[in-house]
Every structure is written in C-alpha cells, then in structure tokens.
Amino acid sequence: MTRRLLILGFGLVAILGALLASGRFGEGGLQMAIGITMLVAGAVGMLNVFFFTRLKKSLDAMTEKKPD
C-alpha cells in the first residue's frame, strides 16, 4: 500500500513539473526551472521506489533460501 502511494505521489509531482515546464501555468524562466526540477525529482523518485522494492524482494528471497 505504501509503495502505491509513493508512486502516485511522485507521479503527481512529475506531472505538475511537466505542466510547469511546458508553460501551461504561465511563462517564466524561474517557473520553467522549477518545473524541470520537479519533473526530474518525480521521475527519479518513481525509479527509486521501483528499484528498492525489487531489491528488498530479492534480499528477502535470498535470506529465506539460506540454510541455517
């Protein structure tokens, strides 16, 4: 559940950043810079959620298979 909320949150940040960068809310250099920053932060955040979720699953699987 937490993973879905994180992906949704980062996705919304990326969408808002894309809208700001494209000039949908007005024209301006600072607005474009903030939009690009938010777009990149949202995309990197989503990739981190995907990567670390898969990493945790693989580490959990490795510890279950290890004989004691």
XYZ file of N, CA and C in Angstrom:
204
model
N 0.822 -1.193 0.000
C 0.000 0.000 0.000
C 0.867 1.257 0.000
N 1.911 1.230 0.795
C 2.794 2.390 0.868
C 3.494 2.620 -0.457
N 3.873 1.531 -1.121
C 4.549 1.651 -2.407
C 3.650 2.338 -3.435
N 2.389 1.968 -3.447
C 1.450 2.586 -4.391
C 1.277 4.068 -4.118
N 1.212 4.437 -2.853
C 1.077 5.851 -2.513
C 2.319 6.644 -2.891
N 3.493 6.050 -2.688
C 4.733 6.725 -3.075
C 4.807 6.933 -4.583
N 4.454 5.904 -5.331
C 4.480 6.018 -6.786
C 3.463 7.064 -7.249
N 2.285 7.063 -6.658
C 1.272 8.053 -7.006
C 1.750 9.467 -6.684
N 2.344 9.642 -5.514
C 2.843 10.965 -5.124
C 3.941 11.468 -6.040
N 4.918 10.619 -6.324
C 5.997 11.018 -7.221
C 5.474 11.251 -8.643
N 4.495 10.473 -9.047
C 3.898 10.675 -10.364
C 3.195 12.022 -10.467
N 2.489 12.398 -9.418
C 1.827 13.701 -9.418
C 2.835 14.848 -9.419
N 3.935 14.680 -8.697
C 4.992 15.696 -8.715
C 5.572 15.826 -10.121
N 5.789 14.698 -10.789
C 6.325 14.724 -12.151
C 5.341 15.371 -13.124
N 4.065 15.075 -12.990
C 3.065 15.675 -13.876
C 2.973 17.177 -13.651
N 2.953 17.598 -12.398
C 2.913 19.028 -12.108
C 4.166 19.725 -12.639
N 5.324 19.077 -12.490
C 6.558 19.637 -13.028
C 6.520 19.762 -14.542
N 5.953 18.768 -15.196
C 5.842 18.830 -16.661
C 4.915 19.961 -17.090
N 3.838 20.156 -16.360
C 2.926 21.250 -16.683
C 3.582 22.608 -16.463
N 4.354 22.723 -15.387
C 5.064 23.981 -15.132
C 6.119 24.241 -16.203
N 6.860 23.210 -16.573
C 7.947 23.378 -17.540
C 7.419 23.689 -18.934
N 6.235 23.190 -19.264
C 5.699 23.422 -20.608
C 5.051 24.794 -20.751
N 4.861 25.495 -19.650
C 4.281 26.827 -19.711
C 2.771 26.843 -19.641
N 2.158 25.812 -19.140
C 0.695 25.749 -19.054
C 0.139 26.715 -18.008
N 0.963 27.065 -16.999
C 0.513 27.956 -15.935
C 1.103 29.350 -16.085
N 1.622 29.677 -17.244
C 2.223 30.980 -17.475
C 3.653 30.820 -17.966
N 4.198 31.896 -18.448
C 5.560 31.870 -18.984
C 6.520 32.474 -17.967
N 7.690 31.921 -17.878
C 8.700 32.466 -16.985
C 9.860 31.521 -16.834
N 11.048 32.104 -16.703
C 12.249 31.283 -16.594
C 12.331 30.524 -15.285
N 12.002 31.206 -14.187
C 12.047 30.546 -12.880
C 11.001 29.439 -12.805
N 9.845 29.688 -13.360
C 8.784 28.689 -13.374
C 9.201 27.467 -14.189
N 9.878 27.695 -15.299
C 10.353 26.574 -16.114
C 11.427 25.785 -15.372
N 12.323 26.480 -14.689
C 13.391 25.800 -13.938
C 12.812 24.964 -12.808
N 11.837 25.494 -12.097
C 11.188 24.735 -11.022
C 10.437 23.546 -11.608
N 9.788 23.741 -12.743
C 9.061 22.645 -13.391
C 9.973 21.514 -13.816
N 11.109 21.855 -14.412
C 12.066 20.818 -14.826
C 12.617 20.086 -13.608
N 12.905 20.844 -12.544
C 13.408 20.220 -11.313
C 12.377 19.261 -10.729
N 11.120 19.677 -10.705
C 10.075 18.798 -10.171
C 9.859 17.576 -11.058
N 9.940 17.760 -12.358
C 9.787 16.641 -13.289
C 10.876 15.596 -13.060
N 12.102 16.054 -12.953
C 13.216 15.125 -12.735
C 13.115 14.475 -11.358
N 12.770 15.260 -10.335
C 12.642 14.693 -8.985
C 11.542 13.636 -8.933
N 10.432 13.876 -9.602
C 9.351 12.891 -9.626
C 9.748 11.618 -10.346
N 10.431 11.780 -11.468
C 10.865 10.598 -12.228
C 11.899 9.788 -11.449
N 12.859 10.456 -10.853
C 13.886 9.754 -10.070
C 13.261 9.107 -8.838
N 12.310 9.765 -8.226
C 11.625 9.182 -7.073
C 10.882 7.913 -7.430
N 10.190 7.925 -8.572
C 9.486 6.719 -9.004
C 10.467 5.585 -9.299
N 11.563 5.899 -9.957
C 12.566 4.865 -10.244
C 13.158 4.299 -8.955
N 13.378 5.149 -7.969
C 13.899 4.668 -6.683
C 12.916 3.723 -6.008
N 11.638 4.048 -6.052
C 10.638 3.164 -5.445
C 10.657 1.811 -6.142
N 10.680 1.812 -7.481
C 10.731 0.542 -8.213
C 11.987 -0.248 -7.873
N 13.131 0.415 -7.902
C 14.409 -0.263 -7.690
C 14.501 -0.841 -6.282
N 14.216 -0.042 -5.269
C 14.391 -0.521 -3.909
C 13.331 -1.538 -3.508
N 12.164 -1.504 -4.116
C 11.171 -2.536 -3.855
C 11.650 -3.875 -4.403
N 12.180 -3.859 -5.618
C 12.697 -5.107 -6.199
C 13.922 -5.599 -5.433
N 14.767 -4.674 -4.976
C 15.944 -5.051 -4.201
C 15.536 -5.711 -2.892
N 14.549 -5.143 -2.203
C 14.085 -5.728 -0.950
C 13.497 -7.115 -1.174
N 12.723 -7.287 -2.244
C 12.156 -8.605 -2.533
C 13.240 -9.637 -2.800
N 14.266 -9.243 -3.543
C 15.337 -10.194 -3.842
C 16.155 -10.519 -2.595
N 16.378 -9.529 -1.745
C 17.112 -9.804 -0.500
C 16.307 -10.694 0.435
N 14.998 -10.472 0.502
C 14.156 -11.344 1.320
C 14.161 -12.769 0.785
N 14.137 -12.925 -0.518
C 14.165 -14.263 -1.113
C 15.508 -14.948 -0.852
N 16.594 -14.185 -0.869
C 17.913 -14.764 -0.616
C 18.041 -15.224 0.821
N 17.472 -14.491 1.768
C 17.582 -14.888 3.177
C 16.697 -16.075 3.498
N 15.580 -16.230 2.785
C 14.707 -17.395 3.028
C 15.355 -18.678 2.533
N 16.102 -18.625 1.459
C 16.708 -19.832 0.888
C 17.974 -20.262 1.610
N 18.544 -19.399 2.436
C 19.790 -19.699 3.101
C 19.566 -20.711 4.242
N 20.251 -21.857 4.179
C 20.090 -22.847 5.262
C 20.867 -22.429 6.510
N 20.300 -22.720 7.666
C 20.976 -22.368 8.930
C 21.694 -23.541 9.532
